[in-house]
Amino acid sequence: GPLLVIDHVARRYRQGDAAVDVLIDASAQLAAGEVVALVAPSGAGKSTLLHIAGLLERPDGGEVFFDGQPTAGLSDDARTALRRNEVGFVYQFHHLLPEFSALENVVMPQLIRGLGAGEARTRAAELLSYLGLGQRLDHRPAELSGGEQQRVAIARAVANAPRLLLADEPTGNLDPVTSAHVFATLTALARASGLAAIVATHNLELAETLDRRLTLRDGVLVET
Ligand code: ADP
Ligand code: ADP
């Protein structure tokens, strides 16, 4: 079955006295190895949907199934554990640690998960090399181009081998050529490792390069 099922998800925010229905009916499925674009204007609810899909936030209605398992009934602790094991996040701004090298930035989450230092460094170096950064292992973030920084952020997000990657405007800050490279990197990674990804983006042209496109129209998620 699919890795991720978003099933009739709804989310309402209170804003003062008013209530805003950001998600009214969001349903989608994602298989292992698939990279899906989420294209919608600013404020449409893309981040909200990614946060719900990644178990950071609970929906008000509907259900998210991860690998067939319903998640609504899980405790906060169980949801956190599932998220830490299975979900990686990438944002518009890379949030890499500035004092650490590319390699160390990718080693860090593995040490936190309890992997040995040697093993973590080997995995980080392999991953960064695979993403075309084999000559950049000892560079600090400020010494890397914007596209390279985002590829380090992707490596960090998948360092612990999550099955789901959620990327929120990962190229929002990059020029078109660099953005295309980052998208190609994501797709190659998904093909090689079976990783499933949802990539929120404003860039329609880049969205066309991914497997499928979803959009949010007035709180309803539709395939385009
Ligand atoms: P997008 O990622 O597509 O720009 P968001 O999911 O960030 O959209 O936001 C969708 C709408 O929900 C916006 O109108 C935003 O102001 C509102 N919103 C998001 N998070 C909250 C929150 N925690 N409390 C109240 N309103 C929120
Ligand atoms: P782009 O044109 O892709 O934005 P840059 O012109 O920023 O890339 O950088 C080109 C190359 O030079 C990159 O591969 C980057 O690793 C390297 N580089 C950029 N700035 C520095 C720096 N301050 N120290 C060391 N290497 C750098």
Short mmCIF file of C-alpha atoms and ligand atoms in Angstrom, two decimals:
data_model
loop_
_atom_site.label_atom_id
_atom_site.label_comp_id
_atom_site.label_asym_id
_atom_site.label_seq_id
_atom_site.Cartn_x
_atom_site.Cartn_y
_atom_site.Cartn_z
CA GLY A 1 0.00 0.00 0.00
CA PRO A 2 0.97 3.68 -0.14
CA LEU A 3 3.50 5.06 2.34
CA LEU A 4 1.41 8.11 3.18
CA VAL A 5 -2.35 8.55 3.01
CA ILE A 6 -3.87 11.95 3.74
CA ASP A 7 -7.55 11.18 4.16
CA HIS A 8 -10.13 14.00 4.20
CA VAL A 9 -7.95 16.20 6.38
CA ALA A 10 -9.38 19.48 7.68
CA ARG A 11 -7.71 22.26 9.66
CA ARG A 12 -9.23 25.42 11.06
CA TYR A 13 -7.27 28.23 12.70
CA ARG A 14 -8.75 30.72 15.12
CA GLN A 15 -7.65 34.26 14.33
CA GLY A 16 -9.04 36.48 17.08
CA ASP A 17 -12.82 36.10 16.96
CA ALA A 18 -12.80 34.67 13.46
CA ALA A 19 -12.09 31.11 12.32
CA VAL A 20 -10.29 30.40 9.06
CA ASP A 21 -10.78 27.06 7.36
CA VAL A 22 -7.34 26.61 5.81
CA LEU A 23 -7.89 22.96 4.89
CA ILE A 24 -11.45 21.80 4.23
CA ASP A 25 -10.93 18.50 2.45
CA ALA A 26 -7.39 17.37 1.72
CA SER A 27 -6.87 13.84 0.46
CA ALA A 28 -3.84 12.39 -1.29
CA GLN A 29 -1.69 9.28 -1.41
CA LEU A 30 2.05 8.98 -1.80
CA ALA A 31 3.98 5.84 -2.71
CA ALA A 32 7.59 5.07 -1.84
CA GLY A 33 9.96 6.60 -4.40
CA GLU A 34 7.44 9.20 -5.57
CA VAL A 35 8.20 12.93 -5.60
CA VAL A 36 5.07 15.06 -5.70
CA ALA A 37 4.84 18.83 -6.12
CA LEU A 38 2.46 20.89 -4.01
CA VAL A 39 1.84 24.08 -5.96
CA ALA A 40 -0.41 26.80 -4.58
CA PRO A 41 -0.25 30.52 -3.84
CA SER A 42 1.10 31.88 -0.60
CA GLY A 43 -1.38 31.47 2.24
CA ALA A 44 -3.19 28.56 0.55
CA GLY A 45 -2.21 26.14 3.32
CA LYS A 46 0.85 24.36 1.93
CA SER A 47 2.87 24.60 5.15
CA THR A 48 -0.14 23.56 7.20
CA LEU A 49 -0.60 20.46 5.03
CA LEU A 50 3.10 19.54 5.24
CA HIS A 51 3.06 19.96 9.02
CA ILE A 52 0.03 17.68 9.29
CA ALA A 53 1.54 15.13 6.88
CA GLY A 54 4.77 15.21 8.92
CA LEU A 55 2.95 14.73 12.24
CA LEU A 56 4.07 18.11 13.55
CA GLU A 57 0.48 19.26 13.76
CA ARG A 58 -2.82 17.45 14.29
CA PRO A 59 -5.72 17.94 11.90
CA ASP A 60 -9.15 18.93 13.22
CA GLY A 61 -10.74 16.28 11.03
CA GLY A 62 -9.69 13.41 8.84
CA GLU A 63 -6.77 11.07 9.29
CA VAL A 64 -3.15 10.63 8.24
CA PHE A 65 -1.99 7.05 7.73
CA PHE A 66 1.73 6.31 7.73
CA ASP A 67 2.59 2.96 6.18
CA GLY A 68 -0.98 1.84 6.82
CA GLN A 69 -0.97 2.94 10.45
CA PRO A 70 -3.55 5.56 11.54
CA THR A 71 -1.82 8.36 13.45
CA ALA A 72 -4.69 10.35 15.02
CA GLY A 73 -5.01 7.98 17.96
CA LEU A 74 -1.28 8.03 18.74
CA SER A 75 -0.01 9.93 21.79
CA ASP A 76 2.14 13.02 21.25
CA ASP A 77 5.19 10.97 22.27
CA ALA A 78 4.39 8.21 19.79
CA ARG A 79 3.85 10.76 17.02
CA THR A 80 7.18 12.42 17.84
CA ALA A 81 8.97 9.08 17.77
CA LEU A 82 7.40 8.18 14.43
CA ARG A 83 8.33 11.60 13.02
CA ARG A 84 11.93 11.34 14.21
CA ASN A 85 12.32 7.90 12.66
CA GLU A 86 10.46 8.40 9.42
CA VAL A 87 10.19 12.08 8.39
CA GLY A 88 12.77 14.60 7.22
CA PHE A 89 12.08 18.30 6.69
CA VAL A 90 13.72 20.85 4.40
CA TYR A 91 12.80 24.54 4.49
CA GLN A 92 13.41 27.61 2.33
CA PHE A 93 16.28 28.64 4.57
CA HIS A 94 18.68 25.83 5.24
CA HIS A 95 19.18 26.33 9.01
CA LEU A 96 22.56 24.63 8.86
CA LEU A 97 24.83 25.15 11.86
CA PRO A 98 27.23 27.90 10.71
CA GLU A 99 30.21 26.85 12.83
CA PHE A 100 30.19 23.29 11.51
CA SER A 101 31.30 21.83 8.19
CA ALA A 102 28.93 20.30 5.66
CA LEU A 103 30.04 16.85 6.85
CA GLU A 104 29.50 17.70 10.53
CA ASN A 105 26.05 19.11 9.78
CA VAL A 106 25.07 15.75 8.31
CA VAL A 107 26.84 13.74 11.04
CA MET A 108 25.05 15.58 13.86
CA PRO A 109 21.51 14.15 13.54
CA GLN A 110 22.97 10.65 13.32
CA LEU A 111 24.94 11.11 16.57
CA ILE A 112 21.75 12.37 18.22
CA ARG A 113 20.07 9.16 17.07
CA GLY A 114 22.85 7.16 18.72
CA LEU A 115 24.93 6.09 15.72
CA GLY A 116 28.70 5.77 16.29
CA ALA A 117 30.87 8.65 15.08
CA GLY A 118 32.75 6.60 12.49
CA GLU A 119 29.67 5.13 10.97
CA ALA A 120 27.94 8.54 10.95
CA ARG A 121 30.88 10.18 9.16
CA THR A 122 30.99 7.42 6.56
CA ARG A 123 27.27 7.73 5.87
CA ALA A 124 27.48 11.55 5.75
CA ALA A 125 30.39 11.50 3.32
CA GLU A 126 28.62 8.96 1.08
CA LEU A 127 25.43 10.96 1.08
CA LEU A 128 27.13 14.29 0.37
CA SER A 129 29.21 12.72 -2.40
CA TYR A 130 26.04 11.25 -3.91
CA LEU A 131 24.54 14.76 -3.89
CA GLY A 132 27.59 16.10 -5.72
CA LEU A 133 29.30 17.62 -2.70
CA GLY A 134 32.22 15.24 -2.34
CA GLN A 135 34.61 18.17 -2.75
CA ARG A 136 32.74 20.28 -0.19
CA LEU A 137 32.79 18.08 2.93
CA ASP A 138 34.92 20.42 5.01
CA HIS A 139 33.32 23.67 3.83
CA ARG A 140 31.22 25.63 6.29
CA PRO A 141 27.77 26.76 5.08
CA ALA A 142 28.98 30.32 4.40
CA GLU A 143 31.62 28.89 2.07
CA LEU A 144 29.00 27.11 -0.08
CA SER A 145 26.72 28.44 -2.79
CA GLY A 146 22.98 28.61 -2.12
CA GLY A 147 22.31 25.43 -4.08
CA GLU A 148 25.08 23.60 -2.28
CA GLN A 149 23.72 24.73 1.08
CA GLN A 150 20.28 23.34 0.18
CA ARG A 151 21.80 20.04 -0.94
CA VAL A 152 23.57 19.81 2.45
CA ALA A 153 20.20 20.53 4.09
CA ILE A 154 18.67 17.69 2.06
CA ALA A 155 21.52 15.37 3.10
CA ARG A 156 20.96 16.33 6.73
CA ALA A 157 17.20 15.75 6.41
CA VAL A 158 17.72 12.21 5.08
CA ALA A 159 20.78 11.34 7.18
CA ASN A 160 18.75 9.02 9.41
CA ALA A 161 17.07 7.42 6.39
CA PRO A 162 13.50 8.64 6.86
CA ARG A 163 10.96 7.21 4.42
CA LEU A 164 9.22 10.58 3.92
CA LEU A 165 10.76 13.94 3.03
CA LEU A 166 8.71 17.13 3.25
CA ALA A 167 10.24 20.16 1.58
CA ASP A 168 8.65 23.59 2.03
CA GLU A 169 9.76 25.99 -0.73
CA PRO A 170 13.27 24.46 -0.71
CA THR A 171 14.34 26.57 -3.69
CA GLY A 172 12.40 29.71 -2.81
CA ASN A 173 15.67 31.50 -2.28
CA LEU A 174 17.58 30.16 -5.30
CA ASP A 175 18.00 31.11 -8.95
CA PRO A 176 16.29 28.94 -11.62
CA VAL A 177 19.35 26.91 -12.65
CA THR A 178 20.33 26.13 -9.07
CA SER A 179 16.68 25.35 -8.26
CA ALA A 180 16.50 22.87 -11.12
CA HIS A 181 19.63 21.16 -9.79
CA VAL A 182 18.14 20.87 -6.31
CA PHE A 183 14.92 19.37 -7.75
CA ALA A 184 16.92 16.89 -9.84
CA THR A 185 18.86 15.95 -6.71
CA LEU A 186 15.65 15.25 -4.80
CA THR A 187 14.25 13.09 -7.59
CA ALA A 188 17.48 11.13 -7.97
CA LEU A 189 17.59 10.51 -4.23
CA ALA A 190 13.99 9.29 -4.22
CA ARG A 191 14.67 6.93 -7.14
CA ALA A 192 17.81 5.56 -5.51
CA SER A 193 16.52 5.11 -1.98
CA GLY A 194 12.74 4.72 -2.26
CA LEU A 195 12.27 7.96 -0.38
CA ALA A 196 8.86 9.59 -0.90
CA ALA A 197 8.73 13.38 -1.01
CA ILE A 198 6.27 16.24 -1.13
CA VAL A 199 7.81 19.47 -2.37
CA ALA A 200 5.87 22.71 -1.87
CA THR A 201 6.88 25.25 -4.49
CA HIS A 202 5.73 28.37 -6.31
CA ASN A 203 7.66 27.33 -9.37
CA LEU A 204 5.31 25.69 -11.89
CA GLU A 205 8.05 24.95 -14.38
CA LEU A 206 10.01 22.98 -11.78
CA ALA A 207 6.86 21.30 -10.52
CA GLU A 208 6.43 19.90 -14.03
CA THR A 209 9.68 17.95 -13.58
CA LEU A 210 8.26 15.96 -10.64
CA ASP A 211 6.08 12.84 -10.77
CA ARG A 212 2.72 14.46 -9.94
CA ARG A 213 1.31 17.85 -9.05
CA LEU A 214 -1.16 18.67 -6.31
CA THR A 215 -2.71 22.04 -5.63
CA LEU A 216 -4.89 23.57 -2.91
CA ARG A 217 -8.02 25.38 -4.11
CA ASP A 218 -10.06 26.97 -1.35
CA GLY A 219 -8.93 24.37 1.13
CA VAL A 220 -9.49 21.40 -1.18
CA LEU A 221 -6.48 19.39 -2.33
CA VAL A 222 -6.70 18.38 -5.99
CA GLU A 223 -4.43 16.62 -8.45
CA THR A 224 -3.68 18.79 -11.51
P1 ADP B 1 1.26 28.55 2.71
O1 ADP B 1 2.32 27.62 3.22
O2 ADP B 1 0.54 28.02 1.51
O3 ADP B 1 1.75 29.94 2.51
P2 ADP B 1 0.17 28.34 5.41
O4 ADP B 1 -0.19 26.93 5.67
O5 ADP B 1 1.44 28.86 6.00
O6 ADP B 1 0.09 28.64 3.84
O7 ADP B 1 -0.99 29.28 5.96
C1 ADP B 1 -2.34 29.17 5.48
C2 ADP B 1 -3.23 30.14 6.23
O8 ADP B 1 -3.34 29.74 7.59
C3 ADP B 1 -2.71 31.56 6.25
O9 ADP B 1 -3.82 32.43 6.14
C4 ADP B 1 -2.08 31.68 7.60
O10 ADP B 1 -2.13 33.02 8.05
C5 ADP B 1 -2.94 30.78 8.45
N1 ADP B 1 -2.19 30.19 9.57
C6 ADP B 1 -1.14 29.38 9.46
N2 ADP B 1 -0.72 28.98 10.67
C7 ADP B 1 -1.54 29.58 11.58
C8 ADP B 1 -1.63 29.58 13.01
N3 ADP B 1 -0.79 28.84 13.75
N4 ADP B 1 -2.60 30.31 13.59
C9 ADP B 1 -3.47 31.02 12.85
N5 ADP B 1 -3.44 31.06 11.50
C10 ADP B 1 -2.50 30.36 10.86
P1 ADP B 2 26.76 29.94 -7.33
O1 ADP B 2 27.17 30.73 -8.54
O2 ADP B 2 26.29 28.55 -7.65
O3 ADP B 2 25.82 30.69 -6.41
P2 ADP B 2 29.10 30.75 -5.86
O4 ADP B 2 29.57 31.69 -6.90
O5 ADP B 2 28.53 31.29 -4.60
O6 ADP B 2 28.09 29.68 -6.48
O7 ADP B 2 30.27 29.78 -5.46
C1 ADP B 2 30.96 29.04 -6.45
C2 ADP B 2 31.80 28.01 -5.74
O8 ADP B 2 32.75 28.64 -4.88
C3 ADP B 2 30.94 27.13 -4.86
O9 ADP B 2 31.15 25.81 -5.26
C4 ADP B 2 31.39 27.34 -3.44
O10 ADP B 2 31.62 26.12 -2.79
C5 ADP B 2 32.70 28.10 -3.56
N1 ADP B 2 32.69 29.20 -2.60
C6 ADP B 2 31.86 30.26 -2.58
N2 ADP B 2 32.12 31.11 -1.56
C7 ADP B 2 33.18 30.56 -0.90
C8 ADP B 2 33.94 30.96 0.26
N3 ADP B 2 33.66 32.06 0.94
N4 ADP B 2 34.92 30.14 0.64
C9 ADP B 2 35.20 29.00 -0.02
N5 ADP B 2 34.54 28.59 -1.12
C10 ADP B 2 33.54 29.34 -1.56
#
